[in-house]
Short mmCIF file of C-alpha atoms in Angstrom, two decimals:
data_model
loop_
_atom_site.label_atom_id
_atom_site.label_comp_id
_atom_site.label_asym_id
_atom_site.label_seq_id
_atom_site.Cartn_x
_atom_site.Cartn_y
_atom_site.Cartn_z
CA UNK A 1170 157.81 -53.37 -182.85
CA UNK A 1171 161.06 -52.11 -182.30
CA UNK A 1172 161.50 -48.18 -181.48
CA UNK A 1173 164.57 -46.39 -180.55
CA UNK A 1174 165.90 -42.92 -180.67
CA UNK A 1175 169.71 -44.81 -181.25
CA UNK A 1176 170.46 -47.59 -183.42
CA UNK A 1177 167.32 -49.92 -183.75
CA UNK A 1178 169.11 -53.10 -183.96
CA UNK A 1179 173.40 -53.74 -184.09
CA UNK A 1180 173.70 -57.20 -186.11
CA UNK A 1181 177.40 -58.62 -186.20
CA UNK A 1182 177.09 -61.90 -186.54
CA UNK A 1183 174.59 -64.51 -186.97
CA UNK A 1184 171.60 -64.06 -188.85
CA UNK A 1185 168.43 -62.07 -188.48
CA UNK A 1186 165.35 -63.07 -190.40
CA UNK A 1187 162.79 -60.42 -190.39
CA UNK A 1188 159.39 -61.37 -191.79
CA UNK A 1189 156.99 -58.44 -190.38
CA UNK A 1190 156.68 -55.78 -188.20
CA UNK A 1191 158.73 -52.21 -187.54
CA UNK A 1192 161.86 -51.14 -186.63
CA UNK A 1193 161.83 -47.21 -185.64
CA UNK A 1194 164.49 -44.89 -184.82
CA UNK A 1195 164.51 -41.83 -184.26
CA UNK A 1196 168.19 -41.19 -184.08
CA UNK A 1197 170.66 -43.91 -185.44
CA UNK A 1198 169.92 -46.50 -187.95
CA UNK A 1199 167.09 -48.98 -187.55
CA UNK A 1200 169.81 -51.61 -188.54
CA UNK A 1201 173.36 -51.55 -188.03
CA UNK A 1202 175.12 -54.32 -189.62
CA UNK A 1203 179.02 -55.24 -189.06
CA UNK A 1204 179.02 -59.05 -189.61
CA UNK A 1205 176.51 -61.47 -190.54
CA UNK A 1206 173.27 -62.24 -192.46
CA UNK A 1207 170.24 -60.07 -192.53
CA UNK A 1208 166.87 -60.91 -194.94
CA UNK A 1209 164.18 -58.80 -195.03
CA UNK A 1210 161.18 -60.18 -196.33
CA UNK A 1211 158.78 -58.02 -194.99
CA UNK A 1212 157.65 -55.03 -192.36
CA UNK A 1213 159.59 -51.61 -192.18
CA UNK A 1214 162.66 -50.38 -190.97
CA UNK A 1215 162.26 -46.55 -190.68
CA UNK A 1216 164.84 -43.82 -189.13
CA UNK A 1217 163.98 -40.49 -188.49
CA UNK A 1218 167.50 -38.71 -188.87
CA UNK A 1219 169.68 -41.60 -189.60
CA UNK A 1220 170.06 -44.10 -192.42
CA UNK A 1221 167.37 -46.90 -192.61
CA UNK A 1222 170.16 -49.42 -192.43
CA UNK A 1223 173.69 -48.92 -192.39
CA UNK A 1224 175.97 -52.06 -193.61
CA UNK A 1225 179.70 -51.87 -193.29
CA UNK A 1226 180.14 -55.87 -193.07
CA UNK A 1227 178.05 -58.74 -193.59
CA UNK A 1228 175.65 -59.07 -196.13
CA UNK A 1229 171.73 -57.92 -196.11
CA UNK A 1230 169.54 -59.71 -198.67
CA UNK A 1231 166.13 -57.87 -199.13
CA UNK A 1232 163.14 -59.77 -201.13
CA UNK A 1233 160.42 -57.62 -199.58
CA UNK A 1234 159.18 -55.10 -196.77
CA UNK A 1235 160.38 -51.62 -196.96
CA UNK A 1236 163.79 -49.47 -195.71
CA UNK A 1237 163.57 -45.94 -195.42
CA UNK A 1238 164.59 -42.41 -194.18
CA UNK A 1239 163.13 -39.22 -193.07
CA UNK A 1240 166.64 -37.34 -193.93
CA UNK A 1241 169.44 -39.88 -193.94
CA UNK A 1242 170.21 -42.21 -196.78
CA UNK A 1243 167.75 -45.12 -197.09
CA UNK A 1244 170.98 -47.35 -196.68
CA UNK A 1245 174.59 -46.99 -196.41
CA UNK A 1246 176.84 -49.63 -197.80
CA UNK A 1247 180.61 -49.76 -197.12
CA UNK A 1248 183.22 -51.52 -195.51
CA UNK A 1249 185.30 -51.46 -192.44
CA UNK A 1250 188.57 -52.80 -191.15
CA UNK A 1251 188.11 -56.29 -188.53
CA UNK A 1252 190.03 -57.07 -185.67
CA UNK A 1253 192.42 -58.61 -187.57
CA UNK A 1254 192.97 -55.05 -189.65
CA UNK A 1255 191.54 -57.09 -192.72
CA UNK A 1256 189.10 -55.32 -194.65
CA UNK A 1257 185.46 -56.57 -194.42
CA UNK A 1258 182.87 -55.18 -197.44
CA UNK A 1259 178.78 -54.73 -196.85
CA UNK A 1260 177.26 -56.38 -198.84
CA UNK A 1261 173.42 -55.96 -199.96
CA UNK A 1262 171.52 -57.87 -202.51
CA UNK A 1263 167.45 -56.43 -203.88
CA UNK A 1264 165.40 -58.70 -205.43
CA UNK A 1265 161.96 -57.11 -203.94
CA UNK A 1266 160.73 -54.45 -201.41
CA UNK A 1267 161.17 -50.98 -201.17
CA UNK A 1268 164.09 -48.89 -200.73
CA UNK A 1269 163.48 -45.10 -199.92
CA UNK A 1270 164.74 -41.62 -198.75
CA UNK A 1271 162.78 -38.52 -198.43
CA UNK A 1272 165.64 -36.41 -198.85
CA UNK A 1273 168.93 -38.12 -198.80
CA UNK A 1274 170.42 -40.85 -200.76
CA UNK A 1275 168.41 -43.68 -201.73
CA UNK A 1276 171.69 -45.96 -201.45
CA UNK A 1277 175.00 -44.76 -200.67
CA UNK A 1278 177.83 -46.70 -201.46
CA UNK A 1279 181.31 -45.91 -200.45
CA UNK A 1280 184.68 -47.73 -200.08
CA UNK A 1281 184.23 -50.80 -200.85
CA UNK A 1282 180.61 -51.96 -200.49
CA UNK A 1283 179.01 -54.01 -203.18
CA UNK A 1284 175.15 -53.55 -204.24
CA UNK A 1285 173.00 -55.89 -206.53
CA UNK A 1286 169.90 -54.25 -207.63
CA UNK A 1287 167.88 -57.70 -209.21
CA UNK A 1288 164.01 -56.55 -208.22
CA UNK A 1289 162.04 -53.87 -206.12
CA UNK A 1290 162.51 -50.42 -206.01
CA UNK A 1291 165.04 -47.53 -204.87
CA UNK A 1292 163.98 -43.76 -204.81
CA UNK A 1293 164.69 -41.04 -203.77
CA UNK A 1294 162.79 -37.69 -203.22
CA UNK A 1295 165.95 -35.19 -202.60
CA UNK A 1296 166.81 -32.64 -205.03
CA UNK A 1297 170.18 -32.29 -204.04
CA UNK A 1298 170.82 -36.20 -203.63
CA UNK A 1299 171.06 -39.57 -205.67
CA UNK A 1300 168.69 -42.46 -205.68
CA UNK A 1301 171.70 -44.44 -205.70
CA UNK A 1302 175.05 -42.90 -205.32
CA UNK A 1303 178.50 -44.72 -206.00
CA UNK A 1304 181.78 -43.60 -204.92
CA UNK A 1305 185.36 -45.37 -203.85
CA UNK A 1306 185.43 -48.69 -204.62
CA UNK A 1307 182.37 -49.08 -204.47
CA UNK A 1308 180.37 -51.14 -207.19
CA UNK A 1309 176.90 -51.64 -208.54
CA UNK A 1310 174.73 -53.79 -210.60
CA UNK A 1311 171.46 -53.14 -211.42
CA UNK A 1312 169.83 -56.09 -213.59
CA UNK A 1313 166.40 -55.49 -212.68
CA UNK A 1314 164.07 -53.47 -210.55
CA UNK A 1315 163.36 -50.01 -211.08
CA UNK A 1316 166.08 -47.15 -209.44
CA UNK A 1317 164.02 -43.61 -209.73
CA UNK A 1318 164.58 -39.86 -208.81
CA UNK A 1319 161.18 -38.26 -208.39
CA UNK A 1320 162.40 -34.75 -207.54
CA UNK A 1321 161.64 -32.18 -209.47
CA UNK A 1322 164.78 -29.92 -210.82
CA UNK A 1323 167.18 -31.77 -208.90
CA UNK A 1324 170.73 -31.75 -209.05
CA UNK A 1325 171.09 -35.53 -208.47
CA UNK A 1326 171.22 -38.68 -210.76
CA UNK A 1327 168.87 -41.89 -211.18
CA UNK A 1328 172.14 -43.35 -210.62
CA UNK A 1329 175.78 -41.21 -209.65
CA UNK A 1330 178.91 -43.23 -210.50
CA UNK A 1331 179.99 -46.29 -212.85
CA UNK A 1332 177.44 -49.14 -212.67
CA UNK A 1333 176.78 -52.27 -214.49
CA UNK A 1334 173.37 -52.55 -216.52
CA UNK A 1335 171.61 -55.72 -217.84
CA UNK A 1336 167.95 -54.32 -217.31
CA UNK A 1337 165.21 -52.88 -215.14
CA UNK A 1338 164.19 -49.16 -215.21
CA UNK A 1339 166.20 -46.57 -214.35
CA UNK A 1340 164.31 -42.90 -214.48
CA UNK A 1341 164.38 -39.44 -213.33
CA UNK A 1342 161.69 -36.66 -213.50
CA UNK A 1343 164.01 -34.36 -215.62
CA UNK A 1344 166.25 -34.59 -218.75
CA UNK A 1345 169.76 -35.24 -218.25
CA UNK A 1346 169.30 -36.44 -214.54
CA UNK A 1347 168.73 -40.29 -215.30
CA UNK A 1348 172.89 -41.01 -215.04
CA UNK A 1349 175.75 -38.95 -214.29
CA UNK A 1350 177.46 -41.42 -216.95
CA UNK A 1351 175.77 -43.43 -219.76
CA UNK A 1352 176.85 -46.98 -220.18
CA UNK A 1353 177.70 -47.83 -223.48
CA UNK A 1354 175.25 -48.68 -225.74
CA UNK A 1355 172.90 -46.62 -223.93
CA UNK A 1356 170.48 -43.42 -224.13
CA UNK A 1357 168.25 -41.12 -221.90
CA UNK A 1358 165.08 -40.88 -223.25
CA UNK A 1359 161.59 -39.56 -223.05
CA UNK A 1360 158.82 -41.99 -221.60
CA UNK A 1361 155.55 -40.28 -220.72
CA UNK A 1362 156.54 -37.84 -217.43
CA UNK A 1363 159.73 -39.39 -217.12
CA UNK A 1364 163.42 -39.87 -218.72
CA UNK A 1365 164.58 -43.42 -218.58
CA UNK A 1366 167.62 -45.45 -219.49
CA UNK A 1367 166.94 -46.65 -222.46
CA UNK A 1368 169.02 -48.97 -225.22
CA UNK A 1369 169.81 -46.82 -228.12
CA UNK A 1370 169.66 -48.77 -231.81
CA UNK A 1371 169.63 -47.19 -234.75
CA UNK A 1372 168.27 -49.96 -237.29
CA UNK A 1373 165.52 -52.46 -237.00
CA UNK A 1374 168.08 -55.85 -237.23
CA UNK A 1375 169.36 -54.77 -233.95
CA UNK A 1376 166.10 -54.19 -232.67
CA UNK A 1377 164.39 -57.84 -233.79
CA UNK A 1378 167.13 -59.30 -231.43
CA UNK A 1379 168.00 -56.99 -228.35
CA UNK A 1380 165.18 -58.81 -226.38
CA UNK A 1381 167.24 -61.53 -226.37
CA UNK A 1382 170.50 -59.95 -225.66
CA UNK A 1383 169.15 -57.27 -222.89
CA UNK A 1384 166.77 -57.55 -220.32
CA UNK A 1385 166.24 -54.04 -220.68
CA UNK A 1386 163.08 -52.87 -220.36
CA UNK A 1387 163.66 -49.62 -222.95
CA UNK A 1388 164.88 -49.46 -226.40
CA UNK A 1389 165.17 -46.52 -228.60
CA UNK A 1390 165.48 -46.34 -232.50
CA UNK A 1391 167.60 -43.49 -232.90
CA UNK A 1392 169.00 -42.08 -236.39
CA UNK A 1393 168.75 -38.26 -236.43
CA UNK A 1394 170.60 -38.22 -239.48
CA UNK A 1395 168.64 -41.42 -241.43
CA UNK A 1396 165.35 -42.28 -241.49
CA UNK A 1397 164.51 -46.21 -240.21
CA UNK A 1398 163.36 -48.73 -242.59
CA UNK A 1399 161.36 -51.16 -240.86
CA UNK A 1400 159.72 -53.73 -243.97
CA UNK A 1401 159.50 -56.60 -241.56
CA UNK A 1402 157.10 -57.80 -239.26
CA UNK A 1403 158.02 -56.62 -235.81
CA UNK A 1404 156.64 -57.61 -232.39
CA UNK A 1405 157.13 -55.78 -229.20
CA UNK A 1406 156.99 -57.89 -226.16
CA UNK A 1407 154.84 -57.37 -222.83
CA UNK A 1408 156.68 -55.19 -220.38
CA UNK A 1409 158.73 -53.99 -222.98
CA UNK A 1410 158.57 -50.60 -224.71
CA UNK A 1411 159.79 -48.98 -227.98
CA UNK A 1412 160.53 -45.22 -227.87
CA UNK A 1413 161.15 -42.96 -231.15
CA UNK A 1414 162.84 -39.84 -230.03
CA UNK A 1415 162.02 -36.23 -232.11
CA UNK A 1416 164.43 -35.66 -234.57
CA UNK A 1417 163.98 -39.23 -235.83
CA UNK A 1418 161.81 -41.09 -238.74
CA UNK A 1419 160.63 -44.36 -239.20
CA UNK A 1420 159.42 -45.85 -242.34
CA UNK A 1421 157.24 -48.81 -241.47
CA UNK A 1422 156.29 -51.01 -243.99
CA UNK A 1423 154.67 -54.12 -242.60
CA UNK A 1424 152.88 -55.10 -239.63
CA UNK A 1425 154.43 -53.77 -236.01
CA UNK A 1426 152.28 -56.24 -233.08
CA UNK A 1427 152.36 -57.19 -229.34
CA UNK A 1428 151.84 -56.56 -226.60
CA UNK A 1429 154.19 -53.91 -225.54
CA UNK A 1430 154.25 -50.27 -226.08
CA UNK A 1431 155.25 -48.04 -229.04
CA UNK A 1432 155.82 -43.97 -227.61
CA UNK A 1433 156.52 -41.47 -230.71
CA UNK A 1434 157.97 -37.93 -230.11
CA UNK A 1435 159.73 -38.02 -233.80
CA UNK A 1436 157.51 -39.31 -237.03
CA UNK A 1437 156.15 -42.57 -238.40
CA UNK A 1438 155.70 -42.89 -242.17
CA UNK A 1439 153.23 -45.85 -242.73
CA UNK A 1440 154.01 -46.74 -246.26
CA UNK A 1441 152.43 -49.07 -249.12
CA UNK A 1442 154.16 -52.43 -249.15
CA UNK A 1443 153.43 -55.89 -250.37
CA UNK A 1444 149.89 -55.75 -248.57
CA UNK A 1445 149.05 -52.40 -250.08
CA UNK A 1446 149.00 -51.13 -246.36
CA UNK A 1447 151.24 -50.33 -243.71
CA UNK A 1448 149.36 -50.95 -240.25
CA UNK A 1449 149.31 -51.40 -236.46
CA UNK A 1450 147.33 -54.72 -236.52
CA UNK A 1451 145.52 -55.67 -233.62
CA UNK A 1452 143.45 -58.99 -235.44
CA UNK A 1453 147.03 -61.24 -235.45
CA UNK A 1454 148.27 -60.88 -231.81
CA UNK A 1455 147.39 -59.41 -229.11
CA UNK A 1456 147.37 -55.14 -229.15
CA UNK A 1457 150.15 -53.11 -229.62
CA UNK A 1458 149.90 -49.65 -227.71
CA UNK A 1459 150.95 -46.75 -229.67
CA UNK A 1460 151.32 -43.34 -227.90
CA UNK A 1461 151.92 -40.63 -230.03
CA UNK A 1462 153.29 -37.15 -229.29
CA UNK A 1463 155.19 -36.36 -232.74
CA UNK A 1464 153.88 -37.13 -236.30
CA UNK A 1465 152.16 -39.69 -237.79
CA UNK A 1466 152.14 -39.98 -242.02
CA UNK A 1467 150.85 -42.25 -244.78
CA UNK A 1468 151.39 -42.64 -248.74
CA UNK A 1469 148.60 -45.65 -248.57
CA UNK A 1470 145.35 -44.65 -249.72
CA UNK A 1471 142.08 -45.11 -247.22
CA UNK A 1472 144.38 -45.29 -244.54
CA UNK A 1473 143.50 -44.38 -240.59
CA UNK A 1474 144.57 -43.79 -237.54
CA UNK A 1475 141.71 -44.56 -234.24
CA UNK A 1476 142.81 -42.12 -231.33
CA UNK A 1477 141.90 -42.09 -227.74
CA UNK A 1478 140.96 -38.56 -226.66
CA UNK A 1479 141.87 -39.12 -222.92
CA UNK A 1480 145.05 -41.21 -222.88
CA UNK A 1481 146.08 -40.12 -226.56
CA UNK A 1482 146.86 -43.71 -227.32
CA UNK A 1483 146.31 -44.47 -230.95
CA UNK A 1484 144.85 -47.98 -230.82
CA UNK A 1485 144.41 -48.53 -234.76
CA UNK A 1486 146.50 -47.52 -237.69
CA UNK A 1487 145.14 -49.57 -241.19
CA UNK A 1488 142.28 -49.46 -243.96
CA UNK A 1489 139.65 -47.28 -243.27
CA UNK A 1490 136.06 -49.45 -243.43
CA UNK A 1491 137.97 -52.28 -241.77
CA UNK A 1492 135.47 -54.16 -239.17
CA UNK A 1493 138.29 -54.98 -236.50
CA UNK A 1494 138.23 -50.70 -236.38
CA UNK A 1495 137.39 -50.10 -232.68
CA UNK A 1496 135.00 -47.50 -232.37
CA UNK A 1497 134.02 -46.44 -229.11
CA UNK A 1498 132.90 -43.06 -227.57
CA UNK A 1499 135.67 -40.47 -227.24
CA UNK A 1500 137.61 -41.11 -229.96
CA UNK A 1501 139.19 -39.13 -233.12
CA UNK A 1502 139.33 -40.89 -236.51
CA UNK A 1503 142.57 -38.93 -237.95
CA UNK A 1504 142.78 -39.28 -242.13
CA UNK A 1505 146.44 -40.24 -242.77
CA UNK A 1506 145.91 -40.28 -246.63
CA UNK A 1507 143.18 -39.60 -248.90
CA UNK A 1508 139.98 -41.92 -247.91
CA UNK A 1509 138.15 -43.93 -250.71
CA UNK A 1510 136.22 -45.91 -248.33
CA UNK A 1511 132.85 -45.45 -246.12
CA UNK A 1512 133.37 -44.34 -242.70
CA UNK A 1513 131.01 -45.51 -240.23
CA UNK A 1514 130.86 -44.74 -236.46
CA UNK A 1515 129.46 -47.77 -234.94
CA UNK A 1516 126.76 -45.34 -233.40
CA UNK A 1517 129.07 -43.54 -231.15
CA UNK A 1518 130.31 -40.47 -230.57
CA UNK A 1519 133.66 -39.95 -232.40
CA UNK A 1520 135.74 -36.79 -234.21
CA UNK A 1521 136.85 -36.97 -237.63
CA UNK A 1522 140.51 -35.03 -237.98
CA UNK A 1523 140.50 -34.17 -241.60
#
């Protein structure tokens, strides 16, 4: 361990390799980088009043272990002139770990430092701070990872200043607090507790390919003005998740699969196509979850929906009777159109929404 009430440790050359243990200050940063390499691939650098780690040359690669503040940013990235008056950039790289700020800046960039955001995390708690701030010349790529501002009512951003975006999560606890400025292409949107960054489409050919053109974890079918036609099958990867804001409707006509996730705030019409029934299927590949907060319709007679009580996540939308239906205890069978078949409950204890 490594405590201090200055800077923990000054790096300006060389390189520093830092597998486990702490670094605590109570004053300056725990690091202080002008020059060199530093990885960080475990422990915890921690600083009561100062920045976790401050980098104004050099470049600080970080694939695990954790970087944090009491009131200072959880890093500082910038760049300073050399001896010989050139100009020398920090330069840090995430791929893992945990960078953090109780109330200050996540990361604060400034003149020219560069940050690459590929994996881990950066938060902050401030309300009156970014999770990651950019200003100068300073410039920022996130392309995974998750950047996240968990105050509540804050005046911050997710993110504060022009960034690049190929994927990962970017969130905030409150509308209109996930960037100071969109990138193109791109939405806020609702996602449980939280407003994320999300990719904003507005018809389902888009959406069948943006997994392969974005790594972005969030996409969101928005058409205020339209409703959504969506008479193909459609399947949602793992990790990924679909979000339909309010205001919006999509007409699904065929079976929507996978193993991602499928959040509703506007309205799903499940319609009658070649199969006779519009469905979530969970018999063909492996479950799609749907969580529903807005409306959920259907024109196809005997049709269902199966919803969980506790988590409100509907886990079956097709023909009523249908064995694959999976009744357990706390659930509510919801009549989307006028039943024709037997309903049985499997012998457990379940509420039928007429």
């Amino acid at each position: 361990a490594v405590t201090s009430n200055t800077a923990g440790i000054l790096v300006s050359g060389g390189t520093l390799n830092m597998k486990k243990g702490t670094v605590t200050t109570s004053g300056g940063a725990g690091i202080e980088m002008t020059g060199g390499t530093v990885e960080i691939s475990g422990g915890t650098v921690s600083s009561g009043i100062g920045q976790g780690a401050s980098i104004s040359g050099g470049t600080l690669t970080m694939t695990g272990g954790t970087v944090s503040s009491v009131s200072g940013s959880g890093m500082n990235v910038y760049s300073s002139a050399a001896s010989d008056s050139d100009t020398v950039d920090g330069t840090v790289i995430i791929s893992g770990g945990t960078v953090t700020s109780a109330s200050g800046y996540g990361i604060y960039i400034m003149s020219s430092g560069k940050v690459t955001v590929n994996g881990g995390a950066v938060t902050s708690n401030s309300t009156g701070y970014d999770a990651i701030a950019v200003t100068g010349q300073g410039t920022l790529a996130i392309n995974g990872g998750t950047v996240t501002l968990t105050a509540e009512k804050p005046s911050g951003y997710a993110v504060s200043g022009p960034f690049t975006y190929t994927g990962g999560t970017v969130q905030a606890k409150t509308a209109n607090n996930v960037c100071s400025a969109l990138p193109e292409g791109y939405i806020e949107a609702p996602n449980g507790d939280w407003y994320v960054l999300s990719r904003r489409v507005s018809d389902v050919t888009t959406l069948g390919t943006v997994w392969t053109e974005s790594a972005s974890d969030f996409v969101t079918l928005y058409s205020p003005e339209t409703s959504i036609l969506i008479n193909q099958a459609l399947t949602i990867p793992k990790g990924k998740t679909v979000i339909i804001p309010a205001r919006t409707t999509v007409e699904l006509y065929n079976v929507l699969s996978g193993q991602g996730t499928l959040i509703n705030y506007g309205k799903i019409a499940f319609g009658a196509g070649d199969s006779g029934t519009g469905s979530v299927d969970l018999t063909s590949q492996p479950p799609l979850t749907l969580v529903n907060h807005g409306t959920l319709t259907s024109n196809a007679v005997s049709t269902v929906a199966v919803m969980d009580n506790d988590s409100q996540t509907v886990t079956y939308i097709g023909p009523a009777g249908d064995s694959n239906m999976p009744w357990s205890d706390n659930t509510t069978i919801q009549l989307m159109a006028d039943c024709t078949k037997q309903l049985t409950s499997g012998g457990q204890n379940v509420t039928l929404d007429l």
